[in-house]
């Protein structure tokens, strides 16, 4: 089955990347190449796009479509290891980088991947199918306290304590194996009156488990400093997030990287010697237009921030 993905904030992301036609660019989240194909259109034969995804299905789908594209280099890798990919290609620095976080529609739409609360499938949720840890391992092995913390923090779910309690009760009887099994437990934990409002009752818990399974927040934290280190002066780092916790990480990291001295204000002289590494280009995050939000519901929570290497 051919699953597609509609790129979010496409025009704005390309504009902010400020593409030089003979430049070298990194797309750290290839997906179905929505952004990558636009970057390629802006490159001459001398330009290069290195596109990375941790999902082998993304790499395979794009490889076929772009077999004639000489400027495109695909790599199956986690974006936090992009430095290894660059080093294998003998690329020391790039002119711009894009990270469009989260899951792609093909991942969500394929029940076998276990990301969707609307489709029955194995409780998997791994973006990289070669990874060991699955959502099933988390749901069946983490302690009640750990589950509550994840569901509350990453899912911002008010009913986290009850959901964690019900998961533990259910798994004592039988292992929770499928997305449908988990949806049933969540529905049982959330009172009926509450379930009537606020969308699908399993949405927040599934989001939390996806973030934990793929270690998404840690990887984002590790990524930003490294990304800036590999940008050429004037090169742009464009990050699109879909979750308030992710956006907060990007906002704080950018702010910190844009500061000179960070010594306490009562220090008579600077002892940290810190120099700003970037200029923040987007004072507030760029969001999708009303039209894009109507046309592509995934874009509703998208926030894009851009920094430029000094
Ligand atoms: C929102 S989609 C990107 C869509 C893409 N921009 C497009 O327009 O088709 C996110 C993609 O990034 C990948 N991804 C997420 N986290 C990753 C990571 N840490 N390293 C590499 N790829 C990652 C996912 O597997 C998914 O294919």
mmCIF file of C-alpha atoms and ligand atoms in Angstrom:
data_model
loop_
_atom_site.group_PDB
_atom_site.id
_atom_site.type_symbol
_atom_site.label_atom_id
_atom_site.label_comp_id
_atom_site.label_asym_id
_atom_site.label_seq_id
_atom_site.Cartn_x
_atom_site.Cartn_y
_atom_site.Cartn_z
ATOM 1 C CA UNK A 1 0.000 0.000 0.000
ATOM 2 C CA UNK A 2 1.293 3.474 -0.885
ATOM 3 C CA UNK A 3 0.937 5.821 2.045
ATOM 4 C CA UNK A 4 1.485 9.541 1.433
ATOM 5 C CA UNK A 5 2.458 12.491 3.591
ATOM 6 C CA UNK A 6 1.523 16.134 3.116
ATOM 7 C CA UNK A 7 4.446 18.346 4.115
ATOM 8 C CA UNK A 8 3.723 20.975 6.770
ATOM 9 C CA UNK A 9 4.778 24.657 6.473
ATOM 10 C CA UNK A 10 6.456 23.735 3.198
ATOM 11 C CA UNK A 11 6.802 27.149 1.568
ATOM 12 C CA UNK A 12 7.876 28.910 4.741
ATOM 13 C CA UNK A 13 10.442 26.234 5.609
ATOM 14 C CA UNK A 14 12.032 26.481 2.157
ATOM 15 C CA UNK A 15 12.057 30.267 2.291
ATOM 16 C CA UNK A 16 13.692 30.306 5.729
ATOM 17 C CA UNK A 17 16.350 27.820 4.625
ATOM 18 C CA UNK A 18 17.630 30.512 2.238
ATOM 19 C CA UNK A 19 18.910 27.891 -0.174
ATOM 20 C CA UNK A 20 22.086 28.522 -2.198
ATOM 21 C CA UNK A 21 21.925 26.532 -5.399
ATOM 22 C CA UNK A 22 25.372 24.998 -5.016
ATOM 23 C CA UNK A 23 25.032 24.508 -1.265
ATOM 24 C CA UNK A 24 25.024 21.366 0.869
ATOM 25 C CA UNK A 25 21.887 20.735 2.947
ATOM 26 C CA UNK A 26 20.728 18.193 5.499
ATOM 27 C CA UNK A 27 17.126 17.054 5.878
ATOM 28 C CA UNK A 28 17.190 15.120 9.157
ATOM 29 C CA UNK A 29 13.606 13.876 8.841
ATOM 30 C CA UNK A 30 13.124 12.707 5.263
ATOM 31 C CA UNK A 31 9.651 11.146 5.701
ATOM 32 C CA UNK A 32 8.153 11.000 2.220
ATOM 33 C CA UNK A 33 10.486 13.759 0.958
ATOM 34 C CA UNK A 34 7.923 16.570 0.888
ATOM 35 C CA UNK A 35 10.512 19.098 2.084
ATOM 36 C CA UNK A 36 13.428 17.283 0.466
ATOM 37 C CA UNK A 37 11.900 17.439 -3.000
ATOM 38 C CA UNK A 38 11.443 21.222 -2.679
ATOM 39 C CA UNK A 39 15.021 21.638 -1.469
ATOM 40 C CA UNK A 40 16.204 19.642 -4.507
ATOM 41 C CA UNK A 41 14.270 21.941 -6.847
ATOM 42 C CA UNK A 42 16.325 24.844 -5.512
ATOM 43 C CA UNK A 43 19.700 23.146 -5.981
ATOM 44 C CA UNK A 44 21.897 23.113 -9.078
ATOM 45 C CA UNK A 45 23.911 20.059 -10.125
ATOM 46 C CA UNK A 46 26.696 21.291 -7.861
ATOM 47 C CA UNK A 47 24.401 21.249 -4.827
ATOM 48 C CA UNK A 48 23.854 18.337 -2.488
ATOM 49 C CA UNK A 49 21.072 17.195 -0.187
ATOM 50 C CA UNK A 50 21.803 14.606 2.468
ATOM 51 C CA UNK A 51 18.514 13.196 3.739
ATOM 52 C CA UNK A 52 18.258 11.029 6.811
ATOM 53 C CA UNK A 53 15.459 8.999 8.392
ATOM 54 C CA UNK A 54 15.512 6.427 11.147
ATOM 55 C CA UNK A 55 12.680 4.567 9.411
ATOM 56 C CA UNK A 56 13.827 2.119 6.727
ATOM 57 C CA UNK A 57 10.352 2.326 5.121
ATOM 58 C CA UNK A 58 10.880 6.055 4.450
ATOM 59 C CA UNK A 59 14.294 5.467 2.887
ATOM 60 C CA UNK A 60 12.980 2.651 0.675
ATOM 61 C CA UNK A 61 9.936 4.625 -0.505
ATOM 62 C CA UNK A 62 12.009 7.671 -1.437
ATOM 63 C CA UNK A 63 14.893 5.710 -2.993
ATOM 64 C CA UNK A 64 12.641 4.414 -5.744
ATOM 65 C CA UNK A 65 11.028 7.758 -6.504
ATOM 66 C CA UNK A 66 14.307 9.667 -6.709
ATOM 67 C CA UNK A 67 16.558 7.077 -8.341
ATOM 68 C CA UNK A 68 17.629 9.601 -11.043
ATOM 69 C CA UNK A 69 18.369 12.403 -8.599
ATOM 70 C CA UNK A 70 22.137 12.777 -8.379
ATOM 71 C CA UNK A 71 22.123 15.580 -5.820
ATOM 72 C CA UNK A 72 20.303 13.417 -3.252
ATOM 73 C CA UNK A 73 22.122 11.156 -0.788
ATOM 74 C CA UNK A 74 19.925 9.017 1.470
ATOM 75 C CA UNK A 75 21.013 7.581 4.798
ATOM 76 C CA UNK A 76 19.239 5.346 7.283
ATOM 77 C CA UNK A 77 20.246 6.918 10.562
ATOM 78 C CA UNK A 78 19.011 8.647 13.655
ATOM 79 C CA UNK A 79 19.334 12.397 13.187
ATOM 80 C CA UNK A 80 21.294 12.655 16.404
ATOM 81 C CA UNK A 81 24.049 10.695 14.626
ATOM 82 C CA UNK A 82 24.073 12.932 11.546
ATOM 83 C CA UNK A 83 27.730 13.804 12.237
ATOM 84 C CA UNK A 84 28.688 10.194 11.444
ATOM 85 C CA UNK A 85 26.743 10.375 8.183
ATOM 86 C CA UNK A 86 28.512 13.621 7.242
ATOM 87 C CA UNK A 87 31.899 12.232 8.183
ATOM 88 C CA UNK A 88 31.379 9.136 5.977
ATOM 89 C CA UNK A 89 30.567 11.501 3.118
ATOM 90 C CA UNK A 90 33.573 13.691 3.982
ATOM 91 C CA UNK A 91 31.309 16.687 4.497
ATOM 92 C CA UNK A 92 32.635 19.008 7.194
ATOM 93 C CA UNK A 93 29.805 21.564 7.383
ATOM 94 C CA UNK A 94 26.482 22.291 5.707
ATOM 95 C CA UNK A 95 24.639 25.400 4.492
ATOM 96 C CA UNK A 96 21.350 24.558 6.156
ATOM 97 C CA UNK A 97 19.458 21.899 8.073
ATOM 98 C CA UNK A 98 15.803 21.023 8.434
ATOM 99 C CA UNK A 99 14.139 18.873 11.084
ATOM 100 C CA UNK A 100 10.392 18.276 10.737
ATOM 101 C CA UNK A 101 9.782 16.287 13.906
ATOM 102 C CA UNK A 102 7.313 13.625 14.930
ATOM 103 C CA UNK A 103 5.743 10.891 12.882
ATOM 104 C CA UNK A 104 4.761 10.882 9.223
ATOM 105 C CA UNK A 105 1.295 10.069 7.933
ATOM 106 C CA UNK A 106 2.504 6.761 6.422
ATOM 107 C CA UNK A 107 3.694 5.711 9.881
ATOM 108 C CA UNK A 108 0.377 6.704 11.451
ATOM 109 C CA UNK A 109 -1.764 5.201 8.708
ATOM 110 C CA UNK A 110 -0.161 1.764 8.622
ATOM 111 C CA UNK A 111 -1.832 -0.279 11.421
ATOM 112 C CA UNK A 112 1.157 -2.633 11.519
ATOM 113 C CA UNK A 113 3.314 0.185 12.928
ATOM 114 C CA UNK A 114 1.060 0.460 15.987
ATOM 115 C CA UNK A 115 0.990 4.291 16.191
ATOM 116 C CA UNK A 116 -2.741 4.693 15.701
ATOM 117 C CA UNK A 117 -5.453 4.443 18.326
ATOM 118 C CA UNK A 118 -7.968 4.255 15.501
ATOM 119 C CA UNK A 119 -6.610 1.113 13.874
ATOM 120 C CA UNK A 120 -5.961 -2.223 15.479
ATOM 121 C CA UNK A 121 -2.379 -3.409 15.253
ATOM 122 C CA UNK A 122 0.550 -4.587 17.358
ATOM 123 C CA UNK A 123 1.487 -2.154 20.122
ATOM 124 C CA UNK A 124 4.754 -1.213 18.451
ATOM 125 C CA UNK A 125 5.301 2.549 17.803
ATOM 126 C CA UNK A 126 8.974 2.244 16.825
ATOM 127 C CA UNK A 127 10.025 4.725 14.169
ATOM 128 C CA UNK A 128 13.121 2.616 13.586
ATOM 129 C CA UNK A 129 11.914 -0.972 13.106
ATOM 130 C CA UNK A 130 15.420 -2.180 14.036
ATOM 131 C CA UNK A 131 15.145 -0.705 17.548
ATOM 132 C CA UNK A 132 14.516 -3.167 20.393
ATOM 133 C CA UNK A 133 12.194 -1.245 22.730
ATOM 134 C CA UNK A 134 8.515 -1.193 21.698
ATOM 135 C CA UNK A 135 5.446 0.444 23.231
ATOM 136 C CA UNK A 136 4.348 -3.056 24.235
ATOM 137 C CA UNK A 137 7.493 -3.445 26.354
ATOM 138 C CA UNK A 138 6.797 -0.112 28.042
ATOM 139 C CA UNK A 139 3.133 -0.776 28.725
ATOM 140 C CA UNK A 140 3.774 -4.261 30.101
ATOM 141 C CA UNK A 141 7.017 -3.685 32.024
ATOM 142 C CA UNK A 142 7.307 -0.119 33.305
ATOM 143 C CA UNK A 143 6.204 0.437 36.899
ATOM 144 C CA UNK A 144 2.857 2.121 37.594
ATOM 145 C CA UNK A 145 4.703 5.250 38.766
ATOM 146 C CA UNK A 146 6.799 5.398 35.585
ATOM 147 C CA UNK A 147 3.734 4.967 33.392
ATOM 148 C CA UNK A 148 1.875 7.687 35.264
ATOM 149 C CA UNK A 149 4.821 10.076 34.884
ATOM 150 C CA UNK A 150 5.183 9.486 31.148
ATOM 151 C CA UNK A 151 1.455 9.743 30.433
ATOM 152 C CA UNK A 152 1.149 12.858 32.556
ATOM 153 C CA UNK A 153 4.275 14.659 31.278
ATOM 154 C CA UNK A 154 4.474 13.648 27.622
ATOM 155 C CA UNK A 155 0.737 13.263 27.100
ATOM 156 C CA UNK A 156 -0.372 16.124 29.385
ATOM 157 C CA UNK A 157 -3.183 13.745 30.371
ATOM 158 C CA UNK A 158 -5.194 14.654 33.491
ATOM 159 C CA UNK A 159 -6.250 11.022 33.963
ATOM 160 C CA UNK A 160 -2.687 9.660 33.896
ATOM 161 C CA UNK A 161 -2.841 8.177 37.406
ATOM 162 C CA UNK A 162 -6.002 6.192 36.694
ATOM 163 C CA UNK A 163 -4.811 5.076 33.265
ATOM 164 C CA UNK A 164 -1.529 3.816 34.764
ATOM 165 C CA UNK A 165 -3.465 2.036 37.524
ATOM 166 C CA UNK A 166 -5.806 0.367 35.018
ATOM 167 C CA UNK A 167 -2.900 -0.674 32.758
ATOM 168 C CA UNK A 168 -1.177 -2.399 35.675
ATOM 169 C CA UNK A 169 -4.405 -4.093 36.772
ATOM 170 C CA UNK A 170 -5.132 -5.313 33.239
ATOM 171 C CA UNK A 171 -1.626 -6.615 32.531
ATOM 172 C CA UNK A 172 -1.693 -8.698 35.734
ATOM 173 C CA UNK A 173 -4.452 -10.718 34.054
ATOM 174 C CA UNK A 174 -3.130 -10.720 30.514
ATOM 175 C CA UNK A 175 -0.373 -8.996 28.517
ATOM 176 C CA UNK A 176 -1.543 -5.861 26.652
ATOM 177 C CA UNK A 177 -0.540 -6.671 23.077
ATOM 178 C CA UNK A 178 -2.447 -4.532 20.628
ATOM 179 C CA UNK A 179 -3.441 -0.916 20.134
ATOM 180 C CA UNK A 180 -7.072 -1.981 20.569
ATOM 181 C CA UNK A 181 -6.287 -3.682 23.915
ATOM 182 C CA UNK A 182 -4.733 -0.449 25.151
ATOM 183 C CA UNK A 183 -7.597 1.723 23.890
ATOM 184 C CA UNK A 184 -10.012 -0.499 25.857
ATOM 185 C CA UNK A 185 -8.001 -0.035 29.060
ATOM 186 C CA UNK A 186 -7.838 3.740 28.586
ATOM 187 C CA UNK A 187 -11.573 3.936 27.940
ATOM 188 C CA UNK A 188 -12.249 1.943 31.087
ATOM 189 C CA UNK A 189 -10.016 4.289 33.118
ATOM 190 C CA UNK A 190 -11.544 7.582 31.969
ATOM 191 C CA UNK A 191 -15.086 8.247 33.252
ATOM 192 C CA UNK A 192 -17.776 8.221 30.574
ATOM 193 C CA UNK A 193 -18.797 11.844 31.132
ATOM 194 C CA UNK A 194 -15.210 13.005 30.539
ATOM 195 C CA UNK A 195 -14.838 10.800 27.467
ATOM 196 C CA UNK A 196 -17.650 12.670 25.731
ATOM 197 C CA UNK A 197 -15.504 15.773 25.303
ATOM 198 C CA UNK A 198 -11.901 16.511 24.283
ATOM 199 C CA UNK A 199 -11.407 14.203 21.295
ATOM 200 C CA UNK A 200 -10.397 10.554 21.355
ATOM 201 C CA UNK A 201 -9.685 9.419 24.942
ATOM 202 C CA UNK A 202 -6.550 7.519 23.900
ATOM 203 C CA UNK A 203 -4.918 10.362 21.950
ATOM 204 C CA UNK A 204 -2.783 11.725 24.784
ATOM 205 C CA UNK A 205 -1.662 8.355 26.117
ATOM 206 C CA UNK A 206 -0.657 7.181 22.639
ATOM 207 C CA UNK A 207 1.312 10.386 22.108
ATOM 208 C CA UNK A 208 3.108 9.886 25.422
ATOM 209 C CA UNK A 209 4.009 6.286 24.641
ATOM 210 C CA UNK A 210 5.259 7.243 21.177
ATOM 211 C CA UNK A 211 7.539 9.921 22.662
ATOM 212 C CA UNK A 212 8.907 7.463 25.232
ATOM 213 C CA UNK A 213 9.343 4.584 22.771
ATOM 214 C CA UNK A 214 11.366 6.770 20.414
ATOM 215 C CA UNK A 215 13.135 8.825 23.096
ATOM 216 C CA UNK A 216 12.049 11.885 21.144
ATOM 217 C CA UNK A 217 12.699 14.682 23.636
ATOM 218 C CA UNK A 218 16.187 13.521 24.635
ATOM 219 C CA UNK A 219 17.165 13.207 20.999
ATOM 220 C CA UNK A 220 15.958 16.706 20.234
ATOM 221 C CA UNK A 221 17.973 18.092 23.178
ATOM 222 C CA UNK A 222 21.116 16.312 21.953
ATOM 223 C CA UNK A 223 20.570 17.434 18.394
ATOM 224 C CA UNK A 224 20.517 21.219 18.570
ATOM 225 C CA UNK A 225 24.051 21.979 19.839
ATOM 226 C CA UNK A 226 25.481 19.466 17.408
ATOM 227 C CA UNK A 227 23.469 20.893 14.500
ATOM 228 C CA UNK A 228 24.772 24.403 15.167
ATOM 229 C CA UNK A 229 28.344 23.104 15.340
ATOM 230 C CA UNK A 230 28.031 21.665 11.809
ATOM 231 C CA UNK A 231 26.471 24.739 10.185
ATOM 232 C CA UNK A 232 28.544 27.115 8.082
ATOM 233 C CA UNK A 233 28.357 30.780 9.136
ATOM 234 C CA UNK A 234 25.104 32.190 7.730
ATOM 235 C CA UNK A 235 23.630 28.662 7.548
ATOM 236 C CA UNK A 236 20.128 28.202 8.887
ATOM 237 C CA UNK A 237 18.687 25.614 11.265
ATOM 238 C CA UNK A 238 14.946 25.127 10.726
ATOM 239 C CA UNK A 239 12.994 23.024 13.244
ATOM 240 C CA UNK A 240 9.282 22.193 13.036
ATOM 241 C CA UNK A 241 7.720 20.771 16.200
ATOM 242 C CA UNK A 242 4.257 19.388 16.976
ATOM 243 C CA UNK A 243 4.231 19.286 20.771
ATOM 244 C CA UNK A 244 4.556 22.060 23.354
ATOM 245 C CA UNK A 245 7.394 20.232 25.143
ATOM 246 C CA UNK A 246 9.382 20.027 21.910
ATOM 247 C CA UNK A 247 8.786 23.671 21.091
ATOM 248 C CA UNK A 248 9.933 24.650 24.577
ATOM 249 C CA UNK A 249 13.190 22.742 24.113
ATOM 250 C CA UNK A 250 13.872 24.477 20.787
ATOM 251 C CA UNK A 251 12.949 27.907 22.141
ATOM 252 C CA UNK A 252 15.223 27.613 25.195
ATOM 253 C CA UNK A 253 18.122 26.074 23.294
ATOM 254 C CA UNK A 254 17.995 28.789 20.630
ATOM 255 C CA UNK A 255 17.751 31.512 23.259
ATOM 256 C CA UNK A 256 20.734 30.117 25.096
ATOM 257 C CA UNK A 257 22.815 29.724 21.938
ATOM 258 C CA UNK A 258 22.036 33.328 20.987
ATOM 259 C CA UNK A 259 23.401 34.712 24.268
ATOM 260 C CA UNK A 260 26.869 36.066 24.863
ATOM 261 C CA UNK A 261 27.859 36.013 28.516
ATOM 262 C CA UNK A 262 25.666 33.971 30.894
ATOM 263 C CA UNK A 263 27.437 34.936 34.135
ATOM 264 C CA UNK A 264 25.115 35.913 37.020
ATOM 265 C CA UNK A 265 24.254 39.650 36.809
ATOM 266 C CA UNK A 266 26.124 40.439 40.051
ATOM 267 C CA UNK A 267 29.483 39.179 38.679
ATOM 268 C CA UNK A 268 31.739 42.216 38.166
ATOM 269 C CA UNK A 269 33.392 40.671 35.086
ATOM 270 C CA UNK A 270 32.561 37.845 32.722
ATOM 271 C CA UNK A 271 34.186 34.563 33.678
ATOM 272 C CA UNK A 272 32.273 32.279 31.315
ATOM 273 C CA UNK A 273 33.632 33.683 28.035
ATOM 274 C CA UNK A 274 30.497 32.472 26.301
ATOM 275 C CA UNK A 275 29.927 33.860 22.808
ATOM 276 C CA UNK A 276 26.642 33.814 20.924
ATOM 277 C CA UNK A 277 26.679 31.122 18.246
ATOM 278 C CA UNK A 278 23.410 31.928 16.507
ATOM 279 C CA UNK A 279 21.014 34.722 15.733
ATOM 280 C CA UNK A 280 17.367 33.760 16.271
ATOM 281 C CA UNK A 281 15.497 34.571 13.060
ATOM 282 C CA UNK A 282 11.943 33.838 14.271
ATOM 283 C CA UNK A 283 11.135 35.825 17.414
ATOM 284 C CA UNK A 284 7.904 33.875 17.748
ATOM 285 C CA UNK A 285 7.224 30.528 16.091
ATOM 286 C CA UNK A 286 5.862 30.425 12.557
ATOM 287 C CA UNK A 287 2.519 28.637 12.394
ATOM 288 C CA UNK A 288 0.354 27.337 9.568
ATOM 289 C CA UNK A 289 -2.163 29.646 7.913
ATOM 290 C CA UNK A 290 -5.894 29.150 8.449
ATOM 291 C CA UNK A 291 -6.120 27.588 4.976
ATOM 292 C CA UNK A 292 -3.301 25.124 5.638
ATOM 293 C CA UNK A 293 -4.811 24.169 8.998
ATOM 294 C CA UNK A 294 -8.149 23.472 7.313
ATOM 295 C CA UNK A 295 -6.578 21.507 4.501
ATOM 296 C CA UNK A 296 -4.049 19.558 6.584
ATOM 297 C CA UNK A 297 -5.084 18.921 10.211
ATOM 298 C CA UNK A 298 -1.522 17.765 11.062
ATOM 299 C CA UNK A 299 -0.378 21.360 10.598
ATOM 300 C CA UNK A 300 -2.599 22.676 13.403
ATOM 301 C CA UNK A 301 -0.053 22.095 16.145
ATOM 302 C CA UNK A 302 3.031 22.837 14.014
ATOM 303 C CA UNK A 303 5.499 25.480 15.201
ATOM 304 C CA UNK A 304 8.591 26.389 13.245
ATOM 305 C CA UNK A 305 11.623 28.149 14.706
ATOM 306 C CA UNK A 306 14.711 29.211 12.787
ATOM 307 C CA UNK A 307 18.220 30.157 13.916
ATOM 308 C CA UNK A 308 21.179 31.335 11.822
ATOM 309 C CA UNK A 309 24.783 30.487 12.615
ATOM 310 C CA UNK A 310 26.920 33.549 13.283
HETATM 311 C C1 LIG B 1 6.938 14.534 10.130
HETATM 312 S S1 LIG B 1 7.803 13.307 9.283
HETATM 313 C C2 LIG B 1 8.739 14.206 8.104
HETATM 314 C C3 LIG B 1 7.983 14.478 6.847
HETATM 315 C C4 LIG B 1 8.803 15.088 5.732
HETATM 316 N N1 LIG B 1 9.314 16.398 6.095
HETATM 317 C C5 LIG B 1 7.962 15.187 4.480
HETATM 318 O O1 LIG B 1 7.582 16.306 4.119
HETATM 319 O O2 LIG B 1 7.665 14.149 3.877
HETATM 320 C C6 LIG B 1 9.032 12.854 10.410
HETATM 321 C C7 LIG B 1 9.997 11.791 9.902
HETATM 322 O O3 LIG B 1 11.165 11.902 10.685
HETATM 323 C C8 LIG B 1 11.590 10.648 11.078
HETATM 324 N N2 LIG B 1 12.261 10.829 12.366
HETATM 325 C C9 LIG B 1 11.714 11.196 13.534
HETATM 326 N N3 LIG B 1 12.652 11.258 14.490
HETATM 327 C C10 LIG B 1 13.821 10.927 13.890
HETATM 328 C C11 LIG B 1 15.153 10.805 14.355
HETATM 329 N N4 LIG B 1 15.482 10.994 15.638
HETATM 330 N N5 LIG B 1 16.110 10.492 13.460
HETATM 331 C C12 LIG B 1 15.808 10.282 12.148
HETATM 332 N N6 LIG B 1 14.550 10.345 11.665
HETATM 333 C C13 LIG B 1 13.575 10.668 12.528
HETATM 334 C C14 LIG B 1 10.358 9.785 11.158
HETATM 335 O O4 LIG B 1 10.691 8.442 10.961
HETATM 336 C C15 LIG B 1 9.512 10.369 10.030
HETATM 337 O O5 LIG B 1 9.715 9.670 8.834
#
